[in-house]
Tab-separated table of C-alpha atoms (C1' of nucleotides) in Angstrom:
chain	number	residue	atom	x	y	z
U	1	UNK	CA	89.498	199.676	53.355
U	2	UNK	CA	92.284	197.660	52.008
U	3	UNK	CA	90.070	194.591	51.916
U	4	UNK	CA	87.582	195.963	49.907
U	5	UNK	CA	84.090	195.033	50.386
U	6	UNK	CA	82.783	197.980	52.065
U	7	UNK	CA	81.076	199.014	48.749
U	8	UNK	CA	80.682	202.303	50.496
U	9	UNK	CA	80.569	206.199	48.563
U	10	UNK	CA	84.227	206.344	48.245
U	11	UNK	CA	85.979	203.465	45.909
U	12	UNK	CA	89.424	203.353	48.137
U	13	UNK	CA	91.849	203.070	45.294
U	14	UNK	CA	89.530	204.009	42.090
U	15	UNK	CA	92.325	205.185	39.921
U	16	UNK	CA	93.765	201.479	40.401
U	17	UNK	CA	90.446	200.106	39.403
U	18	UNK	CA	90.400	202.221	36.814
U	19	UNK	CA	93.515	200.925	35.254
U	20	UNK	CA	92.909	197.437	35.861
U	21	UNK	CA	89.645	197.671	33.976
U	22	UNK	CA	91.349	199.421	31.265
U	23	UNK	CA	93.983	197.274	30.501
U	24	UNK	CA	91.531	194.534	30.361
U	25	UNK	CA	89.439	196.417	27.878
U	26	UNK	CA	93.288	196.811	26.132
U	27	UNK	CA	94.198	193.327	25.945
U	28	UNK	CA	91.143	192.550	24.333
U	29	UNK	CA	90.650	194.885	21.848
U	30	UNK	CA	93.321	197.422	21.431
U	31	UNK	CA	93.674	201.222	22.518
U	32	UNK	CA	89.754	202.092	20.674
U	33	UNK	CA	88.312	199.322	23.296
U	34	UNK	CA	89.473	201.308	26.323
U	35	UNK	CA	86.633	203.656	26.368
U	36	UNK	CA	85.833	206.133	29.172
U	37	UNK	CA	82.398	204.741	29.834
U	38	UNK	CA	83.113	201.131	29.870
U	39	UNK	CA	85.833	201.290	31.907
U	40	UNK	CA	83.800	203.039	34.918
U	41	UNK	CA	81.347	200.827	34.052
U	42	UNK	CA	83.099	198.190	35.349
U	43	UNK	CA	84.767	199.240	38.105
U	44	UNK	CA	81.580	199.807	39.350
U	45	UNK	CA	81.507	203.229	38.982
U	46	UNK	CA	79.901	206.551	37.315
U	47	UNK	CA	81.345	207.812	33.922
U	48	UNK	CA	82.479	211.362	35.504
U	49	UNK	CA	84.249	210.093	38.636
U	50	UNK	CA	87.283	209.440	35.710
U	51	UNK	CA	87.465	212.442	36.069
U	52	UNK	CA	88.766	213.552	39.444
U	53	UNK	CA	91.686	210.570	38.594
U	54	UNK	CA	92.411	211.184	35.142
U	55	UNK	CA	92.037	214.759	33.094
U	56	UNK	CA	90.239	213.333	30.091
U	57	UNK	CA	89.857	210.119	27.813
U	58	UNK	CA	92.709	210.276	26.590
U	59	UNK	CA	94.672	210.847	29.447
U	60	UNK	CA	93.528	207.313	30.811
U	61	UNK	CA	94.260	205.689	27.496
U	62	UNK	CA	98.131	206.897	27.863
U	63	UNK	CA	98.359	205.679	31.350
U	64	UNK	CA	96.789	202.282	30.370
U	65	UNK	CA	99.175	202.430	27.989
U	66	UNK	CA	102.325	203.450	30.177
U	67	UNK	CA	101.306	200.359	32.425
U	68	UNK	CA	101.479	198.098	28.553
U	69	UNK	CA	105.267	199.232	28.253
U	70	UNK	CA	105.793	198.618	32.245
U	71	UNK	CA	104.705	194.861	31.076
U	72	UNK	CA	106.788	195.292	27.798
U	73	UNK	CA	110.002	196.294	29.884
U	74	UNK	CA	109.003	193.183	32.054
U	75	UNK	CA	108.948	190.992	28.683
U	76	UNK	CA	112.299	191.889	27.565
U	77	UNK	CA	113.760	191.179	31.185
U	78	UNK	CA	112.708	187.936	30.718
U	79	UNK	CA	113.817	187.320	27.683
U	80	UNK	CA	117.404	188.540	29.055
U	81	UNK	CA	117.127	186.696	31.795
U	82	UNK	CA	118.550	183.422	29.975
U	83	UNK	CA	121.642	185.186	28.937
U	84	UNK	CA	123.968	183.400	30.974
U	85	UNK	CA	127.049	183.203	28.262
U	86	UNK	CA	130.555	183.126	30.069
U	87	UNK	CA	131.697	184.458	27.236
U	88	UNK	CA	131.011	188.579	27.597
U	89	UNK	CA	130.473	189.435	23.883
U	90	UNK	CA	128.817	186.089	23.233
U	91	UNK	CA	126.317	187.833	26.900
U	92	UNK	CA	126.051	191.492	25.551
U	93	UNK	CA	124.796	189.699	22.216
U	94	UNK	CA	122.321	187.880	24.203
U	95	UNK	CA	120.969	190.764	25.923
U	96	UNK	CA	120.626	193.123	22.976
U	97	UNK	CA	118.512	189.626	20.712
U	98	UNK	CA	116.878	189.373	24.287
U	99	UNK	CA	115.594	192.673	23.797
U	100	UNK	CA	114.252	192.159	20.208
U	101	UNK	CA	112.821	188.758	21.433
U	102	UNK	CA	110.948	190.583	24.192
U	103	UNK	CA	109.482	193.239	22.478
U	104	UNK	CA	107.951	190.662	19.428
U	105	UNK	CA	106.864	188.464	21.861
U	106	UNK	CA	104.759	190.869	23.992
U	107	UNK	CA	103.669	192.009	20.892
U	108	UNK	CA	102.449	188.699	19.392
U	109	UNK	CA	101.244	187.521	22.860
U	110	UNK	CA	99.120	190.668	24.246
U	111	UNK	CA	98.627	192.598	21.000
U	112	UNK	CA	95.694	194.656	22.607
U	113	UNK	CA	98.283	195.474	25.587
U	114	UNK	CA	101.099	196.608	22.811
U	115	UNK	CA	98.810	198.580	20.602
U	116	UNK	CA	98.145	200.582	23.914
U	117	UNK	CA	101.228	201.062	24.328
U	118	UNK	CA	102.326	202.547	21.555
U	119	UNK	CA	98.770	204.789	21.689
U	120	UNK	CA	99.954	208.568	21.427
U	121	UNK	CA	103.662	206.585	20.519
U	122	UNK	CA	105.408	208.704	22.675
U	123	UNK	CA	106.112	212.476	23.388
U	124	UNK	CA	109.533	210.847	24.596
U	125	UNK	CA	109.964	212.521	27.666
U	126	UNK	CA	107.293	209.440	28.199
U	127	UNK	CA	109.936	206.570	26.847
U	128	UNK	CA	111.944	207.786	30.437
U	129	UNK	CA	108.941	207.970	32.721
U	130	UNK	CA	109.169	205.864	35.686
U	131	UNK	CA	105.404	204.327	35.303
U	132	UNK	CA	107.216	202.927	32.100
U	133	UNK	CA	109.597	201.243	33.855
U	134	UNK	CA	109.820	197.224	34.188
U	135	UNK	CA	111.238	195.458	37.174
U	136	UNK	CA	114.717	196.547	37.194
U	137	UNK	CA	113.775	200.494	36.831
U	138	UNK	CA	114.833	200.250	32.928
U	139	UNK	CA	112.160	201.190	30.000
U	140	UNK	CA	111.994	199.549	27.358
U	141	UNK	CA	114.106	201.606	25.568
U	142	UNK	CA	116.575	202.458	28.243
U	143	UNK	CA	116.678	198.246	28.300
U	144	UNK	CA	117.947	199.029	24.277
U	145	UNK	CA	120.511	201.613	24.628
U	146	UNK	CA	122.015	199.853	27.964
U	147	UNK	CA	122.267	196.759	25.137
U	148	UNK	CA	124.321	199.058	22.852
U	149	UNK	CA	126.340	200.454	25.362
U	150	UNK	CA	127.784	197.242	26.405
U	151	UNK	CA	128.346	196.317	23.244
U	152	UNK	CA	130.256	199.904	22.681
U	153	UNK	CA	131.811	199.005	26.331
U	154	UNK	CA	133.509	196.124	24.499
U	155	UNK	CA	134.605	197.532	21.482
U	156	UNK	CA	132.034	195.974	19.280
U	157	UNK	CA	130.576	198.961	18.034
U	158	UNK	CA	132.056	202.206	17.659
U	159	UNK	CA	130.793	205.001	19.635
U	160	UNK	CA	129.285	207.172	17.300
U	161	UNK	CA	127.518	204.106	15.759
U	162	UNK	CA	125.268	204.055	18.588
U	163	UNK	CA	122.699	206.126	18.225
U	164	UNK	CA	122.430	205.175	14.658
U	165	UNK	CA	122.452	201.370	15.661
U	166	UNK	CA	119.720	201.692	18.607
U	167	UNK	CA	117.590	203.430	15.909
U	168	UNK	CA	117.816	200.989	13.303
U	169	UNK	CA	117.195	198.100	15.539
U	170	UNK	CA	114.582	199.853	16.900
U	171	UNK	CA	112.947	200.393	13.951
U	172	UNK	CA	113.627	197.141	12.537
U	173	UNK	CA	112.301	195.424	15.553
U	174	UNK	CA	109.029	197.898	16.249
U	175	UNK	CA	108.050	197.547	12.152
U	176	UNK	CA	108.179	193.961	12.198
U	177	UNK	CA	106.096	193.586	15.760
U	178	UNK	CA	103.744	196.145	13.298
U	179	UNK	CA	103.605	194.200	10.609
U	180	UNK	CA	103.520	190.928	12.382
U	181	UNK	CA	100.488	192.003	14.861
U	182	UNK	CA	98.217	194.129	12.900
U	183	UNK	CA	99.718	193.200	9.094
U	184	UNK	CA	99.906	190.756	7.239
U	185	UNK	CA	102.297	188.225	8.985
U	186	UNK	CA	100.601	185.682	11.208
U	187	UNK	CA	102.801	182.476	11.881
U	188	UNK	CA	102.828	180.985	15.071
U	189	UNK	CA	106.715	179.891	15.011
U	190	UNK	CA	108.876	182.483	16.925
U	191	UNK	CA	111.256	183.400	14.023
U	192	UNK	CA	114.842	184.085	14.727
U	193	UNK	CA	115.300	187.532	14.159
U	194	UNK	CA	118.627	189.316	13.842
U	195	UNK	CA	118.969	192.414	15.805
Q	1	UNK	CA	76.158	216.327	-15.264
Q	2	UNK	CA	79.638	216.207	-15.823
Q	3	UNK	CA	80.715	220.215	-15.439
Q	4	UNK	CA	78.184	219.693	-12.357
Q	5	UNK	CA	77.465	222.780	-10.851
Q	6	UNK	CA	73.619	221.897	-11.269
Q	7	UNK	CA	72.850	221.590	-7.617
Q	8	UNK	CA	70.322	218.971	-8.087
Q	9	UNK	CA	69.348	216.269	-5.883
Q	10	UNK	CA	71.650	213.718	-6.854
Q	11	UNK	CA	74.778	214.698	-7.036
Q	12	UNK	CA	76.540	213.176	-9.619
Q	13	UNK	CA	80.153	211.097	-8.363
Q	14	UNK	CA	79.625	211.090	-5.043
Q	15	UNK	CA	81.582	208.511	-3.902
Q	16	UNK	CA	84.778	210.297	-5.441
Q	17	UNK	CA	83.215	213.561	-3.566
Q	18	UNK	CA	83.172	211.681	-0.335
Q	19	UNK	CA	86.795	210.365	-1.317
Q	20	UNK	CA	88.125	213.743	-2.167
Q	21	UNK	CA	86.717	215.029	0.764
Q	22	UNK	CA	87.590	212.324	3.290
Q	23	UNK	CA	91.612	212.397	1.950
Q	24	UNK	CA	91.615	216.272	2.568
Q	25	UNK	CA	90.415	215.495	6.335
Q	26	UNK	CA	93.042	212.544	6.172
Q	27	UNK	CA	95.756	214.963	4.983
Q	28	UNK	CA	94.795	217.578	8.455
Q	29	UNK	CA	94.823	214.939	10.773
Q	30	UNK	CA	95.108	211.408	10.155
Q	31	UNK	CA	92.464	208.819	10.413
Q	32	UNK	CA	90.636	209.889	13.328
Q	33	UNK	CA	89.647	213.179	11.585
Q	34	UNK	CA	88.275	211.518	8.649
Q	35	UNK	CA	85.171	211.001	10.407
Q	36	UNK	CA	82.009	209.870	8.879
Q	37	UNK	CA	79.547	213.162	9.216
Q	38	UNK	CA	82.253	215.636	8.489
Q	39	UNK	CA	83.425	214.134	5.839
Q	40	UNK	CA	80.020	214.216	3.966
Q	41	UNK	CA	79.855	217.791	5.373
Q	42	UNK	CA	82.184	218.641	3.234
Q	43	UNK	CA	80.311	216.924	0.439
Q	44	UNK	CA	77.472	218.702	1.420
Q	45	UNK	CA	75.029	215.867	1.550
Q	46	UNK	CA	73.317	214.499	4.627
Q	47	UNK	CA	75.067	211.903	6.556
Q	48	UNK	CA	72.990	208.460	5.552
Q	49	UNK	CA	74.362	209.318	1.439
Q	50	UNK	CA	77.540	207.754	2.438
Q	51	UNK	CA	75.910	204.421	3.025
Q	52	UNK	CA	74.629	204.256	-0.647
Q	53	UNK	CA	78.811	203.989	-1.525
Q	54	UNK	CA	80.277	202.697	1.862
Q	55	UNK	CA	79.302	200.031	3.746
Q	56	UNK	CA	80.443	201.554	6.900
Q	57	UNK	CA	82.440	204.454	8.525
Q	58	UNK	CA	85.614	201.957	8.653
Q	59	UNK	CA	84.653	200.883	5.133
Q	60	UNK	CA	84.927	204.480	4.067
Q	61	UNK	CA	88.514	205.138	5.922
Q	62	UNK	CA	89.658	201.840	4.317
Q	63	UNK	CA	88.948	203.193	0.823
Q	64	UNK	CA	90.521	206.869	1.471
Q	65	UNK	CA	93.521	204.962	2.914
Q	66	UNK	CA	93.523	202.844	-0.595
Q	67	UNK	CA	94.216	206.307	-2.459
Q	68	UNK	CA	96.714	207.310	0.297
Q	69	UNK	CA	98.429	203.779	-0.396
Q	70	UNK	CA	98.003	204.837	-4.316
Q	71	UNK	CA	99.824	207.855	-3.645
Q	72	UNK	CA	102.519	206.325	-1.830
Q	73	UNK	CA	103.247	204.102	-4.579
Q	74	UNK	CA	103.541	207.097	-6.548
Q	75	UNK	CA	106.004	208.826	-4.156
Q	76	UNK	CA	108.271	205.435	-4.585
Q	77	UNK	CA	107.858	205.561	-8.228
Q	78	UNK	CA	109.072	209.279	-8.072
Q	79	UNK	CA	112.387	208.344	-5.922
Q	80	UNK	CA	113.075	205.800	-8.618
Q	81	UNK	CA	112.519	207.526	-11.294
Q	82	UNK	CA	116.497	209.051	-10.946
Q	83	UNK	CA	117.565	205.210	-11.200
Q	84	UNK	CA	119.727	206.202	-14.324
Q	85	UNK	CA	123.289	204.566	-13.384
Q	86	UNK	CA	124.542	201.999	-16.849
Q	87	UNK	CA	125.654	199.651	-14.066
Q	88	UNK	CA	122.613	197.346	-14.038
Q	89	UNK	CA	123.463	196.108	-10.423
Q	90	UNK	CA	124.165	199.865	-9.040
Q	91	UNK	CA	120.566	200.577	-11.154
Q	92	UNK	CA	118.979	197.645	-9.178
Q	93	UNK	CA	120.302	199.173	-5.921
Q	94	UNK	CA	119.140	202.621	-6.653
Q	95	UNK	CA	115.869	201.256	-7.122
Q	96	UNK	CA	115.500	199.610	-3.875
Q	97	UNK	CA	116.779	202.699	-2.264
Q	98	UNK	CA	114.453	204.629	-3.876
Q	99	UNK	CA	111.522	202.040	-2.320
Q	100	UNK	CA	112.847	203.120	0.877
Q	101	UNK	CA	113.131	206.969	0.454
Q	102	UNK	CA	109.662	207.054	-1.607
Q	103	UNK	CA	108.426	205.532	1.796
Q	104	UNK	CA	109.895	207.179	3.987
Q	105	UNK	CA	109.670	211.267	1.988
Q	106	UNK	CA	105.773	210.176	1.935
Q	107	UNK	CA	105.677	209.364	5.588
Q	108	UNK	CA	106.865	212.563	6.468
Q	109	UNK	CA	105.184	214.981	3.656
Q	110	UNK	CA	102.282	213.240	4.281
Q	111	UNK	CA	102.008	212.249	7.973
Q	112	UNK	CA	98.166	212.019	7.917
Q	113	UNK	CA	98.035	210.121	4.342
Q	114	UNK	CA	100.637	207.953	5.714
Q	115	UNK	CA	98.502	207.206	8.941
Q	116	UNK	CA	95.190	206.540	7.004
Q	117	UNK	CA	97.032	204.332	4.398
Q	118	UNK	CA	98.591	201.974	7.496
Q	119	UNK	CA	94.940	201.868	8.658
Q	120	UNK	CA	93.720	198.601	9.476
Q	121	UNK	CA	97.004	197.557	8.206
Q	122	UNK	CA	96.094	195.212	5.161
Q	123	UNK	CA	94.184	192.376	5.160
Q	124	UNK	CA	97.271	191.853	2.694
Q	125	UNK	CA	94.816	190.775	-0.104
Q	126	UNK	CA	94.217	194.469	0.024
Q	127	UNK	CA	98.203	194.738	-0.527
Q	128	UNK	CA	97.377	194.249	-4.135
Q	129	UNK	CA	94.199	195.571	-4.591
Q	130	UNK	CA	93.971	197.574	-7.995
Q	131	UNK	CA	92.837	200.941	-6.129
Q	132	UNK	CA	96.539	200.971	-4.230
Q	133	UNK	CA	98.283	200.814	-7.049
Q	134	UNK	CA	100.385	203.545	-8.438
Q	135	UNK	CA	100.860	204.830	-11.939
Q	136	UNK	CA	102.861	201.585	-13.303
Q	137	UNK	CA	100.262	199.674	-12.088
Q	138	UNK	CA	102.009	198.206	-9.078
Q	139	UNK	CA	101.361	198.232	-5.874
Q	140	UNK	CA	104.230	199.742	-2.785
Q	141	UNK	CA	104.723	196.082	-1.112
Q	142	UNK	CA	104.777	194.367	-5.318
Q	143	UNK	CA	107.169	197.884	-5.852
Q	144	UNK	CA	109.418	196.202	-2.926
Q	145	UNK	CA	109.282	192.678	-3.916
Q	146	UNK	CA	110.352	193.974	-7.676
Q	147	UNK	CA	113.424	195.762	-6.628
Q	148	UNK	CA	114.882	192.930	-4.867
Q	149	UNK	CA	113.998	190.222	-7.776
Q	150	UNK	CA	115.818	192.596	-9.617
Q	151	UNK	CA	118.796	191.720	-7.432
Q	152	UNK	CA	118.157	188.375	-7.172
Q	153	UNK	CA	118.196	187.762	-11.125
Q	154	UNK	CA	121.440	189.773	-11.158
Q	155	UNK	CA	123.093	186.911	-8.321
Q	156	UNK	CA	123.244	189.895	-5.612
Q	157	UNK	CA	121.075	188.388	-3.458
Q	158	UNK	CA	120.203	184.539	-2.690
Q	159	UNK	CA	116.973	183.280	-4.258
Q	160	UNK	CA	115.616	181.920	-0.743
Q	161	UNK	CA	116.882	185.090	0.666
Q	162	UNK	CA	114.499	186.879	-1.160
Q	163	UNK	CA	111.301	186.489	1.163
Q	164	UNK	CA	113.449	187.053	4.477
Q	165	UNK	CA	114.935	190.226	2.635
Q	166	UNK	CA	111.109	191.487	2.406
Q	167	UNK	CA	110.139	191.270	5.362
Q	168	UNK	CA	113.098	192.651	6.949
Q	169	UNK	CA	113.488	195.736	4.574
Q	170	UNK	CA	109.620	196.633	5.134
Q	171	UNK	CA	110.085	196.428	8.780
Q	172	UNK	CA	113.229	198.243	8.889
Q	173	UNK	CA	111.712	201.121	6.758
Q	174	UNK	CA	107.935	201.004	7.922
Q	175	UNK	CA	109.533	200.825	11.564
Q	176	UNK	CA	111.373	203.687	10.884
Q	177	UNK	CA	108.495	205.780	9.023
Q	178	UNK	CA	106.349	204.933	12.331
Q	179	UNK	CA	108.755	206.405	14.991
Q	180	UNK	CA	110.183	209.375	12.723
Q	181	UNK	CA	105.712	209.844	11.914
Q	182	UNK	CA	104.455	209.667	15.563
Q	183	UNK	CA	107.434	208.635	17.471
Q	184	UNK	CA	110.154	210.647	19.207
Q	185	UNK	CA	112.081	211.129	15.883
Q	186	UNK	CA	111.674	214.737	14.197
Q	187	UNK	CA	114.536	216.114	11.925
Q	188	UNK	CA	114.174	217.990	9.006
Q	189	UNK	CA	116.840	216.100	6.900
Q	190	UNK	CA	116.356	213.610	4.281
Q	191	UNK	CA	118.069	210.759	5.901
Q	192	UNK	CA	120.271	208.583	4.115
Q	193	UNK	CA	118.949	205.155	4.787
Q	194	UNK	CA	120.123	201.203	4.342
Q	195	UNK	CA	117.376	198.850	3.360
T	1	DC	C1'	82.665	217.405	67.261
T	2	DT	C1'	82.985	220.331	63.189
T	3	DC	C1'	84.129	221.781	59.086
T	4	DC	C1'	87.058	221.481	54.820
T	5	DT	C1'	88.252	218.893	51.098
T	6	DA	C1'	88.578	214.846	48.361
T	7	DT	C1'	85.828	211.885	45.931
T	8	DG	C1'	81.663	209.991	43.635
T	9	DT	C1'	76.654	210.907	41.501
T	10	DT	C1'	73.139	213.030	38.633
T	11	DT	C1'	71.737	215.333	34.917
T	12	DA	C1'	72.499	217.397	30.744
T	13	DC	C1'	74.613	218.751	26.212
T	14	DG	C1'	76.739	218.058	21.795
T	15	DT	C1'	78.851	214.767	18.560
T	16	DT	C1'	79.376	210.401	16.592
T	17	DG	C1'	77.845	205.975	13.739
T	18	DT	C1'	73.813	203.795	12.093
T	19	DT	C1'	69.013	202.635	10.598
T	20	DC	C1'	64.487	203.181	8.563
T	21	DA	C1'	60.867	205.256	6.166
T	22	DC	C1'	60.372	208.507	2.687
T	23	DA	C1'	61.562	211.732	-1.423
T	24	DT	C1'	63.615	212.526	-5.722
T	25	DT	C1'	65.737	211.633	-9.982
T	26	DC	C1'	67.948	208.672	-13.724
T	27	DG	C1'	67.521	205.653	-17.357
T	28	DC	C1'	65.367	201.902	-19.494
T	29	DT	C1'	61.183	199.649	-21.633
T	30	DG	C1'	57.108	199.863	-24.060
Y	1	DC	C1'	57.159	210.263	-25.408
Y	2	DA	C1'	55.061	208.136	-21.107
Y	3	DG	C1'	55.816	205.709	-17.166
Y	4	DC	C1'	57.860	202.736	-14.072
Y	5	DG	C1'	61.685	200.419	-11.380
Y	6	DA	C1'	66.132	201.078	-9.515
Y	7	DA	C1'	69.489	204.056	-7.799
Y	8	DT	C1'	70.499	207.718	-4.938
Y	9	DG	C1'	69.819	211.410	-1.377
Y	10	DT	C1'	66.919	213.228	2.880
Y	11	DG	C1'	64.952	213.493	7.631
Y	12	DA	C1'	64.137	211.991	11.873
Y	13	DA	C1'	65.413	208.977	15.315
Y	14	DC	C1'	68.389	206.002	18.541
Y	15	DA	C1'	72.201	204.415	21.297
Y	16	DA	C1'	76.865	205.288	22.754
Y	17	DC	C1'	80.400	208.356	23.504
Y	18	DG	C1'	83.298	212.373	25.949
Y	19	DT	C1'	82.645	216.141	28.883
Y	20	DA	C1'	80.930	219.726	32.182
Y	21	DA	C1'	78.317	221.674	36.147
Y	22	DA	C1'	75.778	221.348	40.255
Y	23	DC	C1'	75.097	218.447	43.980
Y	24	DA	C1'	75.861	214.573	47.593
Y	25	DT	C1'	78.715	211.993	50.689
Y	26	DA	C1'	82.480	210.536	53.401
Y	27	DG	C1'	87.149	210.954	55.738
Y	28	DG	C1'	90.465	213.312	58.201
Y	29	DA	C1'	92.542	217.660	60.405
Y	30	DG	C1'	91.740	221.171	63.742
DNA sequence: CTCCTATGTTTACGTTGTTCACATTCGCTG
DNA sequence: CAGCGAATGTGAACAACGTAAACATAGGAG
């Protein structure tokens, strides 16, 4: 069964197919391209047997989209990845611009991917769900507060500042990724943002 | 025709009808509610009568989210309207403020005007289309770009600064109205905000 | 080997956006 | 005022969608 060409009654791993054929439909045309039908369509497959994997349309859409923010947590760990400062404040700085830097770029490279992702943006118990999680078992915003926390770790920013801090940058960061996929900004240059 | 209560075949202003009717829908549940057929429901008029004022069903949500971007102008001309200090420069800042809390007070009275007026978020000539203009005749993003002239005529703020400044403040606030809208962000305060 | 259960199919229903041929009315021209 | 063209609304139809129910098939536990 695992490789694949039995084309028999039973898929093997449909639910996997499933996803893969959704976050293809994603990537190239958003969250409203990831329809029920066309997605068992091609995974070879009839429109109902969705259902014994996932408990309606939209319930595939938000796992689509929880894989999008796996891929997003995976964009902002390698945009970290660089920061390589001996310096410790000069590395926590790194890591928290990394973040921003990661999270624009996934959004200006795979816009279908982050529109998905931020389909049904969050009952939040979702921004901590494992299937959310990036290489290093960190969300994307767990990747944001970890930032802050070094920074708070070195006496850069004062404690109860953080929570204030992670939701400005987050907001500063997620409207301009807005504005810049779906609005009215479209430059190719990778502006240096401040975070 | 005009006190119209003749129920004759044509029905007088539709298109404002449909407009009327396609805002309340907006109002319940966002974008996806304002749906084609139950919007002209509402109208009571068959279905095809919307394509003899719309081009489309998109075309139609694009014009009810042109009044919701009307009324959001109006909610930032409301916040400024308090703008009273002598101080020109504190006046200047209490204006831009007031861009920000207008935004952000109609993001979260509004959430379903808010989400149809961020639909299909600007070709960005529609950023200063007439019909999204509020009562001064200016659009939300012109409203924006006012206030901080303002403070760059008055030496607060660097002439070539001026564009950056935009972009930044929008994101910042428009990130912000986005999570505290649909994101994991629900308080009942009016927070105090920088911009 | 047998049966239970998980998984996929078929058929059907209601809703949506859209189109086309047709009906009705408004307002202008003669 | 008569009548005609243009504007506006109707009705029936089609394809695509999400969803549900009854049925078919296969895989694994006993």
């Amino acid at each position: 069964m695992e490789a694949g060409n039995t084309r028999s009654y039973h898929h093997g791993d449909l639910r996997a197919a499933l996803l893969a054929a959704g976050y293809e439909l994603a990537l190239a045309g958003g969250a409203d391209a990831v329809t029920l039908r066309e997605t068992t369509r091609r995974a070879g497959v009839s429109p109902a047997a969705a259902y014994r994997h996932f408990a309606s349309h939209e319930d595939l859409q938000l796992a689509v989209g929880a894989a999008a923010m796996a891929d997003l947590a995976r964009s902002i760990e390698a945009h970290q990845a660089g920061a390589g400062d001996p310096e410790p404040a000069a590395r926590a700085r790194q890591r928290l611009i990394g973040v921003g830097d990661g999270y624009i770029a996934f959004a200006l490279d795979a816009p279908g991917a982050f529109d998905i992702a931020m389909f049904g943006l969050f009952t939040m118990e979702h921004a901590f769900a494992p299937e959310t999680m990036g290489d290093t078992g960190r969300t994307p915003f767990q990747l944001l507060t970890d930032a802050l926390a070094d920074l708070v770790g070195l006496g850069l920013l004062r404690p109860e500042q953080a929570e204030p801090a992670a939701i400005t940058c987050w907001s500063t960061v997620h409207g301009f990724a807005t504005l810049a996929t779906s609005g009215p900004l479209r430059q190719h240059p990778r502006p240096e943002l401040d975070a």
